[in-house]
PDB file of C-alpha atoms and ligand atoms in Angstrom:
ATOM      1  CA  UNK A 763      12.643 -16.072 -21.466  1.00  0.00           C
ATOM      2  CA  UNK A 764       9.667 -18.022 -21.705  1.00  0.00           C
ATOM      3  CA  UNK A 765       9.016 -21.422 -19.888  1.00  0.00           C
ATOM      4  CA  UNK A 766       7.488 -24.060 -22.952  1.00  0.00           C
ATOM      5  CA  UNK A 767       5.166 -25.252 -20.005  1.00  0.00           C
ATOM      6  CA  UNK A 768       4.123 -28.889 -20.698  1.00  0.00           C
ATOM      7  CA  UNK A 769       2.012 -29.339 -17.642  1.00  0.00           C
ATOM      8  CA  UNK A 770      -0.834 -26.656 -18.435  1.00  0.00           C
ATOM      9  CA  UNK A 771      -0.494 -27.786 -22.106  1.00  0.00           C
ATOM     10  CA  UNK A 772      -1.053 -31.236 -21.319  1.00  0.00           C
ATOM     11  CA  UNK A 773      -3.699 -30.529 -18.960  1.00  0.00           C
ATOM     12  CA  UNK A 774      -5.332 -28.176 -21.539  1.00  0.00           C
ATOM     13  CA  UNK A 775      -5.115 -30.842 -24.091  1.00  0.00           C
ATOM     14  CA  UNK A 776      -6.288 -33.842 -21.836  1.00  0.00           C
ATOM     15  CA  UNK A 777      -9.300 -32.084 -20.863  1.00  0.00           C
ATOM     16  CA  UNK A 778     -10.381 -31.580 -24.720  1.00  0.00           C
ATOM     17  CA  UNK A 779      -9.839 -35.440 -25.029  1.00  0.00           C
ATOM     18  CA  UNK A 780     -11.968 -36.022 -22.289  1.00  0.00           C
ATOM     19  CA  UNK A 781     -14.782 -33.681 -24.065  1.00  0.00           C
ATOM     20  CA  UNK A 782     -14.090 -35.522 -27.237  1.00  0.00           C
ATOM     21  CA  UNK A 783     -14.404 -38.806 -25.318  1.00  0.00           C
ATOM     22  CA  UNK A 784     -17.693 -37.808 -23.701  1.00  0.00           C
ATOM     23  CA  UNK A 785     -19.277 -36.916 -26.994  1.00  0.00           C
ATOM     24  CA  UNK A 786     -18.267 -40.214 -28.651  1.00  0.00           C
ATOM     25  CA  UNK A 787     -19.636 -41.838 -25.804  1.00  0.00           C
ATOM     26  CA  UNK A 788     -22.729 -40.056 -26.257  1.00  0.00           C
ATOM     27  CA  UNK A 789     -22.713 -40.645 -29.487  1.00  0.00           C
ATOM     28  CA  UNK A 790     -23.659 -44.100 -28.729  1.00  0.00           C
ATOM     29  CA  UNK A 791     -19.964 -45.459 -29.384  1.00  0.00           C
ATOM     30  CA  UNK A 792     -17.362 -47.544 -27.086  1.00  0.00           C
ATOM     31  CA  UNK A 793     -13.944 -45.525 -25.458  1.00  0.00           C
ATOM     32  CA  UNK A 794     -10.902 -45.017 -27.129  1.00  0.00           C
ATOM     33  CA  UNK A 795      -8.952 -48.212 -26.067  1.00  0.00           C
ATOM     34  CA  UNK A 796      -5.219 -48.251 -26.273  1.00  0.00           C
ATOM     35  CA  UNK A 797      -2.792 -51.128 -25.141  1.00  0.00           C
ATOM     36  CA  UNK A 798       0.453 -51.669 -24.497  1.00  0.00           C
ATOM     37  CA  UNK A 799       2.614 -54.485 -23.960  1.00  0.00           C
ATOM     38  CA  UNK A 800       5.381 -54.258 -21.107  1.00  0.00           C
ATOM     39  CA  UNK A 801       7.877 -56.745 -21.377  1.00  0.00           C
ATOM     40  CA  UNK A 802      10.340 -57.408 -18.770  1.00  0.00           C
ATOM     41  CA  UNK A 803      11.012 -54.740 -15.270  1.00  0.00           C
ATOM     42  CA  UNK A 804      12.766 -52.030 -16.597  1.00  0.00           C
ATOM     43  CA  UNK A 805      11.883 -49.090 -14.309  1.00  0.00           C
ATOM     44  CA  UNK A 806      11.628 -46.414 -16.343  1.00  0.00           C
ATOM     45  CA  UNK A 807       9.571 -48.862 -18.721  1.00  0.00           C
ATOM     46  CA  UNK A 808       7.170 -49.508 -15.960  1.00  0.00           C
ATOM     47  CA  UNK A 809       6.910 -45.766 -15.021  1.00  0.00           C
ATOM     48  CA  UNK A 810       6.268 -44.445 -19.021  1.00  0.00           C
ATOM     49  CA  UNK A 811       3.796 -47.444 -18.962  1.00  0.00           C
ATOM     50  CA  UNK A 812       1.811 -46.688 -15.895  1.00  0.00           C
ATOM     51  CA  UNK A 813       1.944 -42.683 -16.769  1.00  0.00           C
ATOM     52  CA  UNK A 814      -0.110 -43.349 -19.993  1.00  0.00           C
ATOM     53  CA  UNK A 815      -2.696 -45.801 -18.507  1.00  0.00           C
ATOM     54  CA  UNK A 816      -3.089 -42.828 -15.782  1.00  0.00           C
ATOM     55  CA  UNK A 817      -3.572 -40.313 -18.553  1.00  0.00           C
ATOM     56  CA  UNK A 818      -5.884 -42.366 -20.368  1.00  0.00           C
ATOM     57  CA  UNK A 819      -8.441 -43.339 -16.985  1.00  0.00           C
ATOM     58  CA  UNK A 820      -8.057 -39.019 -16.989  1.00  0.00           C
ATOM     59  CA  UNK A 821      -9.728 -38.325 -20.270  1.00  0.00           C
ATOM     60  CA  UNK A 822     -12.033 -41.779 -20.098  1.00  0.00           C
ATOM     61  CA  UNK A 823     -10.150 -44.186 -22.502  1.00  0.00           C
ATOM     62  CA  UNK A 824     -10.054 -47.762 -21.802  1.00  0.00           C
ATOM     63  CA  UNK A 825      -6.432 -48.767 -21.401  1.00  0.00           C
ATOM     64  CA  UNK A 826      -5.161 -52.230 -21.162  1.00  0.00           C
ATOM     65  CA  UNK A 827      -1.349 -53.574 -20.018  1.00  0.00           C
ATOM     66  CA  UNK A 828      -0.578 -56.966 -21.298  1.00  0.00           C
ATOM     67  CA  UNK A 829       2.802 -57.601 -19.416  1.00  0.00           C
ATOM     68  CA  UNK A 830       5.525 -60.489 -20.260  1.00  0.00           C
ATOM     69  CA  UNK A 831       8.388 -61.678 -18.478  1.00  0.00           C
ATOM     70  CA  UNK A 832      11.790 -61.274 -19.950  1.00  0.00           C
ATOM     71  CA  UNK A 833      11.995 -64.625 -21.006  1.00  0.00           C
ATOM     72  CA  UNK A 834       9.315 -64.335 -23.286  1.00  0.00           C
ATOM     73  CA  UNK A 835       9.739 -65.774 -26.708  1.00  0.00           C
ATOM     74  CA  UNK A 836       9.790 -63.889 -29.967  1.00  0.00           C
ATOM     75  CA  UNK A 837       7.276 -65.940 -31.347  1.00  0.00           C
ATOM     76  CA  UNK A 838       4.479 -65.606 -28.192  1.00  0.00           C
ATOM     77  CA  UNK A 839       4.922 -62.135 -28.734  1.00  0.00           C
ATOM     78  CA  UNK A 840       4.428 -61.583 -32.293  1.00  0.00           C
ATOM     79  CA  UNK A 841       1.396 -63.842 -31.369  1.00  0.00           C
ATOM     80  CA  UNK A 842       0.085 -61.755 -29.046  1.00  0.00           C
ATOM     81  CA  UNK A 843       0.717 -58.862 -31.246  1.00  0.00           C
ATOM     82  CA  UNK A 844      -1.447 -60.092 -34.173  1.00  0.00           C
ATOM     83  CA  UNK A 845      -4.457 -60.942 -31.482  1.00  0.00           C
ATOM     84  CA  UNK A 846      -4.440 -57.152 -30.834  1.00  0.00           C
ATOM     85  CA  UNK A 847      -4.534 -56.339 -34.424  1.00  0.00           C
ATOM     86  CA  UNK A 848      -7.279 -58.655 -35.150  1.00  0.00           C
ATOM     87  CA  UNK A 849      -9.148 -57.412 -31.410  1.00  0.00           C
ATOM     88  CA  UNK A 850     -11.878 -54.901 -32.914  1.00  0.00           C
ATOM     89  CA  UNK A 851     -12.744 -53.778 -29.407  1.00  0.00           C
ATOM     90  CA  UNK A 852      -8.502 -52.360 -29.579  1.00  0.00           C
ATOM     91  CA  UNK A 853      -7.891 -48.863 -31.564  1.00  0.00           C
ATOM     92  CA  UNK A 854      -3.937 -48.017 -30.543  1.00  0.00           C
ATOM     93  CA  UNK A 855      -1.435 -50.575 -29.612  1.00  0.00           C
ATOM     94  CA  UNK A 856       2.166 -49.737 -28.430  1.00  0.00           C
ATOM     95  CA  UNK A 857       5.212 -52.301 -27.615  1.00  0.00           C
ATOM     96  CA  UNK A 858       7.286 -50.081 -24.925  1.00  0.00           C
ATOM     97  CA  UNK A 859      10.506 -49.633 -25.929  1.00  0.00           C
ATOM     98  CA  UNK A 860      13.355 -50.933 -25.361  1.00  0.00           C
ATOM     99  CA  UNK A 861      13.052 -54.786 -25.530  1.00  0.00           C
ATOM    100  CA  UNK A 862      15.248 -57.489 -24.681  1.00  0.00           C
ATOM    101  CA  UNK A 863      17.936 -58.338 -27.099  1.00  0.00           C
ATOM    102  CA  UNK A 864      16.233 -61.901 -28.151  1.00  0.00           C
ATOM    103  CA  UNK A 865      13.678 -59.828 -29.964  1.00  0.00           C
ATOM    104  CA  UNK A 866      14.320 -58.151 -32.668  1.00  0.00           C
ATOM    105  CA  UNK A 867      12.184 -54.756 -32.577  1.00  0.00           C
ATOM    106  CA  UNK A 868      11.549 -54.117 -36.092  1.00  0.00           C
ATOM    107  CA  UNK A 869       9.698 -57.444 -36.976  1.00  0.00           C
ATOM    108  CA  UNK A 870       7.579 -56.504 -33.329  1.00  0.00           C
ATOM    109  CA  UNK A 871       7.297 -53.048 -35.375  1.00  0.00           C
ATOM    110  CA  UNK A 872       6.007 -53.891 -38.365  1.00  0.00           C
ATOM    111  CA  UNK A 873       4.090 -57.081 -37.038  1.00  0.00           C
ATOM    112  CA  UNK A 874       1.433 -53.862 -35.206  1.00  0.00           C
ATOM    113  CA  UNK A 875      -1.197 -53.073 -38.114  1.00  0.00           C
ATOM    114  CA  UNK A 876      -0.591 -49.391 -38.980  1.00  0.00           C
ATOM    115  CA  UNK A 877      -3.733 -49.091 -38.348  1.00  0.00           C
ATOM    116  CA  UNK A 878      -3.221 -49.410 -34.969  1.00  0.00           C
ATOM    117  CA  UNK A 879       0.526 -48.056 -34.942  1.00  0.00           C
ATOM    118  CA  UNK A 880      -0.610 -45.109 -32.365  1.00  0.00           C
ATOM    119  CA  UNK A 881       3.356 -44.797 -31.798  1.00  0.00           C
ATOM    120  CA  UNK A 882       3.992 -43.879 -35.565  1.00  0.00           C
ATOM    121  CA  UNK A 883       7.359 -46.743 -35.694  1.00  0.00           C
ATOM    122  CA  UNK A 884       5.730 -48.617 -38.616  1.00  0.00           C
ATOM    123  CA  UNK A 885       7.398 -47.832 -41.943  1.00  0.00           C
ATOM    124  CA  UNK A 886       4.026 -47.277 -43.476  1.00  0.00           C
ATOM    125  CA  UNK A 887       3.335 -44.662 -40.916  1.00  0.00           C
ATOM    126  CA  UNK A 888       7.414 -43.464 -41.003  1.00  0.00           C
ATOM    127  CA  UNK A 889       6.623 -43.288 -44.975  1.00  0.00           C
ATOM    128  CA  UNK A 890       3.710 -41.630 -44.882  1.00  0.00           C
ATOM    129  CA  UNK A 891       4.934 -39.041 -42.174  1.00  0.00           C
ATOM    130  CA  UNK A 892       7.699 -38.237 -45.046  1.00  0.00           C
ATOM    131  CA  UNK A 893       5.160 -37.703 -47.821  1.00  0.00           C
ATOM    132  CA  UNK A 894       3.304 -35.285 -45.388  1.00  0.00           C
ATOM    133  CA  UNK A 895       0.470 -37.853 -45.706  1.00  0.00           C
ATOM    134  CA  UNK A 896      -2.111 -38.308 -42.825  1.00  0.00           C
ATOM    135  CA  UNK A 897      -0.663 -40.912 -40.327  1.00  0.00           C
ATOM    136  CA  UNK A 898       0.438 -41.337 -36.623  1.00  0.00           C
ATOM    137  CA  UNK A 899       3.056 -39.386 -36.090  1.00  0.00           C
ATOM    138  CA  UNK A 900       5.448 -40.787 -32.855  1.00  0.00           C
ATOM    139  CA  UNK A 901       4.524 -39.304 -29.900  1.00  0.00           C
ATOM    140  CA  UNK A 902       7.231 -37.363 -29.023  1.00  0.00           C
ATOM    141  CA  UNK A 903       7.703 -35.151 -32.281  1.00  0.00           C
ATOM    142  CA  UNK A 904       3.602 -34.914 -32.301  1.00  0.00           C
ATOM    143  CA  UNK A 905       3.899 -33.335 -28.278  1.00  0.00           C
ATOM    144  CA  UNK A 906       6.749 -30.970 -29.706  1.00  0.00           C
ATOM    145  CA  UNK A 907       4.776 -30.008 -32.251  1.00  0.00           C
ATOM    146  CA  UNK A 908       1.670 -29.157 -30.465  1.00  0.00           C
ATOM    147  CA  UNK A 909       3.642 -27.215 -28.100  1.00  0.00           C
ATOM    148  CA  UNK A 910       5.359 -24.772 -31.176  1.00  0.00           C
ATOM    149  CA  UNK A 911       2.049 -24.453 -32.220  1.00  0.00           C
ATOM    150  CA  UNK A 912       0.211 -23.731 -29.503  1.00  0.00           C
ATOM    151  CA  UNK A 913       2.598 -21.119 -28.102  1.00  0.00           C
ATOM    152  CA  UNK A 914       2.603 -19.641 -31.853  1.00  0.00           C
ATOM    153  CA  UNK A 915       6.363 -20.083 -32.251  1.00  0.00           C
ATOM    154  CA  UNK A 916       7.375 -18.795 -35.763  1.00  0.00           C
ATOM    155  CA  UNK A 917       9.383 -21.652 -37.512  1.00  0.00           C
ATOM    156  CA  UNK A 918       9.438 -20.879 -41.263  1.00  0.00           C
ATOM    157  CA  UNK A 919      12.696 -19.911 -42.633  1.00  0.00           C
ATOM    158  CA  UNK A 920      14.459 -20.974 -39.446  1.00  0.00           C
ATOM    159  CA  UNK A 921      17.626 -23.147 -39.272  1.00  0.00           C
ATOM    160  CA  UNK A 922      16.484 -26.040 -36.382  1.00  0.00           C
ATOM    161  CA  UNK A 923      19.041 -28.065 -35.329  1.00  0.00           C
ATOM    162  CA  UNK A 924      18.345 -31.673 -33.657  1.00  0.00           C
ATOM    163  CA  UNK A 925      20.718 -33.658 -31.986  1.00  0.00           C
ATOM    164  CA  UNK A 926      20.251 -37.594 -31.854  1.00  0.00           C
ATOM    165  CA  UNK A 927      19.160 -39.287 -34.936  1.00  0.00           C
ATOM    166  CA  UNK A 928      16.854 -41.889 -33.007  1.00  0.00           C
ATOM    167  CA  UNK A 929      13.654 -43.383 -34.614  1.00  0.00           C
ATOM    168  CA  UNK A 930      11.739 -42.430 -31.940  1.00  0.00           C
ATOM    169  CA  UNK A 931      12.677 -38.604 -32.257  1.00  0.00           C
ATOM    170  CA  UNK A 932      16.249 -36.989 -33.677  1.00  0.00           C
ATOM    171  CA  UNK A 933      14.592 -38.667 -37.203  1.00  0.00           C
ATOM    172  CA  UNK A 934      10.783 -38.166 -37.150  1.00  0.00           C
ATOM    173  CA  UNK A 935      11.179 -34.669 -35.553  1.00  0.00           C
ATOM    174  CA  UNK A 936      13.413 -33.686 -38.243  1.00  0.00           C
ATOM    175  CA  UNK A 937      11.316 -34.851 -40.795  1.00  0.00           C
ATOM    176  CA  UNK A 938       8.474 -32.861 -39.275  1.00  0.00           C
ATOM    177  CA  UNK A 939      10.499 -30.046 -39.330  1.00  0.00           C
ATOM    178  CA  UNK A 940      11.111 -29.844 -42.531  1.00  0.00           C
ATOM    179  CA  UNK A 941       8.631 -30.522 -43.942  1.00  0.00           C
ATOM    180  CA  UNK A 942       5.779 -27.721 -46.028  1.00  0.00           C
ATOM    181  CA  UNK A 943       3.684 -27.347 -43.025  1.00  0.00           C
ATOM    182  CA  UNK A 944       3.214 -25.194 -39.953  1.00  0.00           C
ATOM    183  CA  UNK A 945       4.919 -26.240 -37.538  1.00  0.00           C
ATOM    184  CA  UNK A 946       7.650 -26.287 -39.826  1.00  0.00           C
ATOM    185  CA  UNK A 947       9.723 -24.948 -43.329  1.00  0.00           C
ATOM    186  CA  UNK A 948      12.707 -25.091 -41.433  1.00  0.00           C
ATOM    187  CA  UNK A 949      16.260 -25.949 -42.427  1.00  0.00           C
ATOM    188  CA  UNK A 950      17.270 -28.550 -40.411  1.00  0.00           C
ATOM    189  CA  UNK A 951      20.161 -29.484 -39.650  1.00  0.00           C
ATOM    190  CA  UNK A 952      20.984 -33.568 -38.029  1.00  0.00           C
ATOM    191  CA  UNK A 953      23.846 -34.372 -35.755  1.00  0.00           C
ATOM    192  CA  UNK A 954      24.426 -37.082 -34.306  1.00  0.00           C
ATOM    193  CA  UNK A 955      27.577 -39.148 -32.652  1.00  0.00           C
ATOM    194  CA  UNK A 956      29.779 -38.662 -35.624  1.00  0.00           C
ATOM    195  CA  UNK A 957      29.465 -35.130 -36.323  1.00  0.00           C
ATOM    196  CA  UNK A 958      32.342 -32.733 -36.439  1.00  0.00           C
ATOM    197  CA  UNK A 959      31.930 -29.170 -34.662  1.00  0.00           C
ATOM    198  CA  UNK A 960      28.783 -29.814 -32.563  1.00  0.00           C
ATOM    199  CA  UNK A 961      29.094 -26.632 -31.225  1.00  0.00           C
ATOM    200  CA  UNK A 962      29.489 -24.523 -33.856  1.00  0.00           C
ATOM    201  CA  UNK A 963      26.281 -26.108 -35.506  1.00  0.00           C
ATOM    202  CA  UNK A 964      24.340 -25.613 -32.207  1.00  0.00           C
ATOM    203  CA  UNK A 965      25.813 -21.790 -32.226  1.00  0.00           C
ATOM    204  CA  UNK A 966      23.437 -21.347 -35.671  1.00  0.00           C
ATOM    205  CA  UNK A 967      20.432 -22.908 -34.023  1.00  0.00           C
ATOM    206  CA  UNK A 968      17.261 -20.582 -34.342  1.00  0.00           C
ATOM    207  CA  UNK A 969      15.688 -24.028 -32.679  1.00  0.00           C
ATOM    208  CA  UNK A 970      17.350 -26.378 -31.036  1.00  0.00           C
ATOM    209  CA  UNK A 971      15.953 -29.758 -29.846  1.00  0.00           C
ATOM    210  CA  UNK A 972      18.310 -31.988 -27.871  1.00  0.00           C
ATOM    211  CA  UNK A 973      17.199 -35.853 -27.741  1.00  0.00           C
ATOM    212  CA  UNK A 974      20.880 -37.263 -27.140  1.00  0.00           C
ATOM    213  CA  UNK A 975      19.903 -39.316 -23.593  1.00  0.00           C
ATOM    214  CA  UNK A 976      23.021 -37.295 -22.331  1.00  0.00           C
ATOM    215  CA  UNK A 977      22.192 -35.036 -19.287  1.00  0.00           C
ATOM    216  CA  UNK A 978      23.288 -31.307 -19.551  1.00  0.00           C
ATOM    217  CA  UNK A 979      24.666 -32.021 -22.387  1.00  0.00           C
ATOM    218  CA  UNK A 980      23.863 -28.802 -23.993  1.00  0.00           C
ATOM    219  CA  UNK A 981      26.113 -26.143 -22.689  1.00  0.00           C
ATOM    220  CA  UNK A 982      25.547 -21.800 -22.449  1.00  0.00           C
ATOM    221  CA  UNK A 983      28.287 -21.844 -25.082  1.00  0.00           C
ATOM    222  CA  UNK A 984      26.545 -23.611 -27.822  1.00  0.00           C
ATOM    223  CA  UNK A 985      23.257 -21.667 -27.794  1.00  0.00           C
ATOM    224  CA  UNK A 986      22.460 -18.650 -29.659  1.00  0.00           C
ATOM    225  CA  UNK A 987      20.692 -15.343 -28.011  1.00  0.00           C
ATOM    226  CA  UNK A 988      17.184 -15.676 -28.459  1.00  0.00           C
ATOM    227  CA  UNK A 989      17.037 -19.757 -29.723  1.00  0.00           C
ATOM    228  CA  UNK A 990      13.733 -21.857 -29.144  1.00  0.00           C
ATOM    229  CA  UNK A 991      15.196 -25.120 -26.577  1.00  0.00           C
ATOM    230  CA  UNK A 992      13.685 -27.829 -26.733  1.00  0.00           C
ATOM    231  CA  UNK A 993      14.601 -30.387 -24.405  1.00  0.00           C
ATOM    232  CA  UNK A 994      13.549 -33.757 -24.795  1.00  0.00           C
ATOM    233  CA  UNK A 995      15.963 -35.659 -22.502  1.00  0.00           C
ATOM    234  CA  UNK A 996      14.336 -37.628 -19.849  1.00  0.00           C
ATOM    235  CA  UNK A 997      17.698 -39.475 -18.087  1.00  0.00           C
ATOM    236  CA  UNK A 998      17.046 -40.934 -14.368  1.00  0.00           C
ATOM    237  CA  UNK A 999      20.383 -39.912 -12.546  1.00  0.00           C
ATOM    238  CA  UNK A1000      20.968 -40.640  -8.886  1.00  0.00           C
ATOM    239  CA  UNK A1001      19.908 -38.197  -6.746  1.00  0.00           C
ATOM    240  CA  UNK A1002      20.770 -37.668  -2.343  1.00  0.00           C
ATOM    241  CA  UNK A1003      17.642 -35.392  -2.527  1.00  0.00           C
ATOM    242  CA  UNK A1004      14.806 -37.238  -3.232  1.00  0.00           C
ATOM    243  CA  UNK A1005      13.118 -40.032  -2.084  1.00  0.00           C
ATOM    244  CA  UNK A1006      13.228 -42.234  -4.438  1.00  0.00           C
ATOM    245  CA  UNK A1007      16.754 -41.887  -4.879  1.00  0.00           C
ATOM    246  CA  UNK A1008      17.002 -40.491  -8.688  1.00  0.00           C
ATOM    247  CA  UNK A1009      15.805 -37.919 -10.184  1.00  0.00           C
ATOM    248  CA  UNK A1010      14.992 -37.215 -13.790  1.00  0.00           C
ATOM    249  CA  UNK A1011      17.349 -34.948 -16.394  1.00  0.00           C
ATOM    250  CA  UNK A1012      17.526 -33.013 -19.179  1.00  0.00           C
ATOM    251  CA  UNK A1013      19.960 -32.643 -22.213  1.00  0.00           C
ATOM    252  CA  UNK A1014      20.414 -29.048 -21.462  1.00  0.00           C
ATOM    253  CA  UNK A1015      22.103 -27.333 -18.439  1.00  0.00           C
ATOM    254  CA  UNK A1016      19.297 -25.816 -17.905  1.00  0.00           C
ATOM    255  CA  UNK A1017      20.423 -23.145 -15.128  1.00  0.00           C
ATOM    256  CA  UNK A1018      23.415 -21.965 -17.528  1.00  0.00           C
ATOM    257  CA  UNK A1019      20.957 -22.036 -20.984  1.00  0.00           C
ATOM    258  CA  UNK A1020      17.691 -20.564 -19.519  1.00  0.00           C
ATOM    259  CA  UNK A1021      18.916 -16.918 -19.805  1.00  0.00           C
ATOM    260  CA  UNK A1022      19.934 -17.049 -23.203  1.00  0.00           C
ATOM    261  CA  UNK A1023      16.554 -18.528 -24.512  1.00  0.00           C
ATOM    262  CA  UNK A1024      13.698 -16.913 -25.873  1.00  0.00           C
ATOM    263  CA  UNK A1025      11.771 -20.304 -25.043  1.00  0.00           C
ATOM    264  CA  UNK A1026      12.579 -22.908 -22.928  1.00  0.00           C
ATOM    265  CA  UNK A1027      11.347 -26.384 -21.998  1.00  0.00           C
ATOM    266  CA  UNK A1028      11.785 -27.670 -18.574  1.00  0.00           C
ATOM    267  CA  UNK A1029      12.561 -31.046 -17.287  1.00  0.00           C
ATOM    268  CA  UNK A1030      10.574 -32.411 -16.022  1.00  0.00           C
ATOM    269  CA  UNK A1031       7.227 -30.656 -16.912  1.00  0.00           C
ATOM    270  CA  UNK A1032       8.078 -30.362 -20.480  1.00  0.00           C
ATOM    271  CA  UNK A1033       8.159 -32.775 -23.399  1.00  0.00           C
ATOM    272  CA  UNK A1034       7.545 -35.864 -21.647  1.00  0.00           C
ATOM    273  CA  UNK A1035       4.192 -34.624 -20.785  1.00  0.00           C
ATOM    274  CA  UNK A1036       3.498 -34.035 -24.283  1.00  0.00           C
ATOM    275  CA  UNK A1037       4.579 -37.418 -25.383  1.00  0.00           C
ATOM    276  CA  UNK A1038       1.668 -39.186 -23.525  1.00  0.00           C
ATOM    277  CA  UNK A1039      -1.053 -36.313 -24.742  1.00  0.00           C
ATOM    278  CA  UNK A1040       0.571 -37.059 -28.913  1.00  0.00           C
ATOM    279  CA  UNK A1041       0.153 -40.591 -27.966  1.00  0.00           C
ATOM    280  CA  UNK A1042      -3.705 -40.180 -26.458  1.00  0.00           C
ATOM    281  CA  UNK A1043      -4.666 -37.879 -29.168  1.00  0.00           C
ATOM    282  CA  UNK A1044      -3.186 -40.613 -31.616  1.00  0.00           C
ATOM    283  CA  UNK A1045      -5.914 -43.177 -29.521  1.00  0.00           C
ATOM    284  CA  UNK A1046      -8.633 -41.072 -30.477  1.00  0.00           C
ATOM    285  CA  UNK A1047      -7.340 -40.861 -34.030  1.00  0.00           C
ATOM    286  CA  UNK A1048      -7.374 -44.693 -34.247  1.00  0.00           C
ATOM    287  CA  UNK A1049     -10.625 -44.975 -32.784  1.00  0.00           C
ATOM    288  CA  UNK A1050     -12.620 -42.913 -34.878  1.00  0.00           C
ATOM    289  CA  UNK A1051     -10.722 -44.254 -37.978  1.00  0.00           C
ATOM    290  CA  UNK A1052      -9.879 -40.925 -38.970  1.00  0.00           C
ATOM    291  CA  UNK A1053      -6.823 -41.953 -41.257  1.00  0.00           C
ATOM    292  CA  UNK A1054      -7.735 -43.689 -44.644  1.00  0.00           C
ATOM    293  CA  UNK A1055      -4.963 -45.975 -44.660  1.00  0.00           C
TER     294      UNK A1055
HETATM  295  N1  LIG B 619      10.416 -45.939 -25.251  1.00  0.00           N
HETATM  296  C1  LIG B 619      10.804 -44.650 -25.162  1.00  0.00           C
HETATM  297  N2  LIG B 619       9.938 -43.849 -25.814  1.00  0.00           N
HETATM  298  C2  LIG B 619       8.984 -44.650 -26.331  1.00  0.00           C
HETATM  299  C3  LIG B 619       7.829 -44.406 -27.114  1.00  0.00           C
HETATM  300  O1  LIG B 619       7.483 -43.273 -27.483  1.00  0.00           O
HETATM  301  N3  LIG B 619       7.110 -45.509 -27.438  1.00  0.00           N
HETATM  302  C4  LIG B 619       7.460 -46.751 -27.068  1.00  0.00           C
HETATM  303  N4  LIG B 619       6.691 -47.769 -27.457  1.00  0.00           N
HETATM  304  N5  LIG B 619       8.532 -47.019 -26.351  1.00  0.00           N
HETATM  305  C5  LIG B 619       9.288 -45.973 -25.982  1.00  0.00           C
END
């Protein structure tokens, strides 16, 4: 069994956006600037948010946190959504997810210029993604991605099998998946809340990536000898042994799965860290206009 690990990835990866950065720089030209907008006090909110500003003062972007209170109206927001878009010294921009149930999150999507859509949510960039066109792809399938490619895990031919159906990963990483590219040529294979015999699905998996929200979900029984585990759940359960009282897991019963797997991601030190390096390498992207939109 090997241990998909998303710490010395990310770390590899951050430190080739920081040479990237230092070249532009040289090169006469501003930082990579992302921002996000934090509305409300959700905790794990606040800790995704203030992970990716870290990440980007690591490899020299600018990054910017424009917070609201709860209360904020639909209307201020939008507002202060189009100022970004129209803010040339701004490349990525990112609403963190989710947001209070006044607002409704797919005008807030498609109100961010694609352009600056570093999250990949916009329809243009969902559309585009489909059509294997360049575009952002949402963080989260782009940090899976990187790490099947840069461990060299062979993916044509192979039945994948995702389960969640979210638009932030079960749907774009299934897409990817599929699609005629490396990673990729898979046969993939969706379920979701409503499917029937979960586990004999998850039996056929050559990969499997779990992105329920449910932790240790995925039991010894329903993987294969040998399958690829991706793990992308990040759920904060309460925990007696640390100090901040939770702690932070997985989809997949890890300590029952790990044998079985040829690869493994753990949690934490997995995917998450790979979600803010997709989402950085997407700021670069947008700042050196790379995609002709
Ligand atoms: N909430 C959970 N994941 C994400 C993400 O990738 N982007 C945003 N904006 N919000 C999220």
């Amino acid at each position: 069994m090997i241990l998909l690990d998303g710490k010395k990835l990310s770390a590899e990866i951050k430190s080739e956006l920081a040479s990237e950065t230092k070249r532009l720089l040289e090169s006469g030209k501003r930082a990579p600037h992302l921002a996000a907008i934090l509305v409300g006090s959700n905790g794990a909110s606040e800790t995704y948010v203030a992970s990716k500003a870290k990440s980007c003062g690591e490899v020299g972007f600018i990054s910017s946190v424009i917070r609201f209170d709860e209360s904020v109206s639909e209307k201020e927001l939008l507002k202060k959504i189009i100022e970004i878009n129209l803010d040339p010294a701004i490349d990525g921009l990112i609403v963190q997810l989710p947001l209070p149930k006044h607002i409704n999150v797919q005008k807030v999507t498609e109100t961010i210029l694609p352009q600056k859509d570093v999250d990949g949510f916009h329809p243009v960039n969902v559309g585009r993604m489909m059509q294997n066109l360049p575009c952002y792809i949402p963080a989260t399938p782009f940090g899976i991605m990187m790490m099947l490619e840069r461990y060299r895990i062979e993916t044509s031919g192979k039945h994948c099998v995702v389960l969640g159906r979210s638009n932030i990963v079960g749907m774009p990483v299934s897409i990817l998946m599929a699609r005629n590219n490396y990673p990729g040529n898979c046969t993939v294979t969706v379920c979701h809340s409503k499917t029937s015999n979960l586990e004999e699905i998850t039996r056929q998996a050559d990969l499997l990536i779990a992105a329920l929200g449910s932790p240790g979900f995925v039991k010894e029984d329903m993987v294969k000898e040998g399958a690829v585990v991706i793990d992308v759940g990040i759920t904060r359960v309460p925990s007696k042994e640390t100090k901040s009282g939770f702690k932070i897991s997985g989809d997949v019963d890890f300590d029952h799965v790990a044998s079985k797997c040829s690869y493994i991601t753990p949690v934490p030190g997995g995917v998450g860290l790979m979600t803010i390096v997709g989402l950085m390498k997407n700021t670069l992207t947008a700042a050196k206009k790379e995609i002709d939109f």
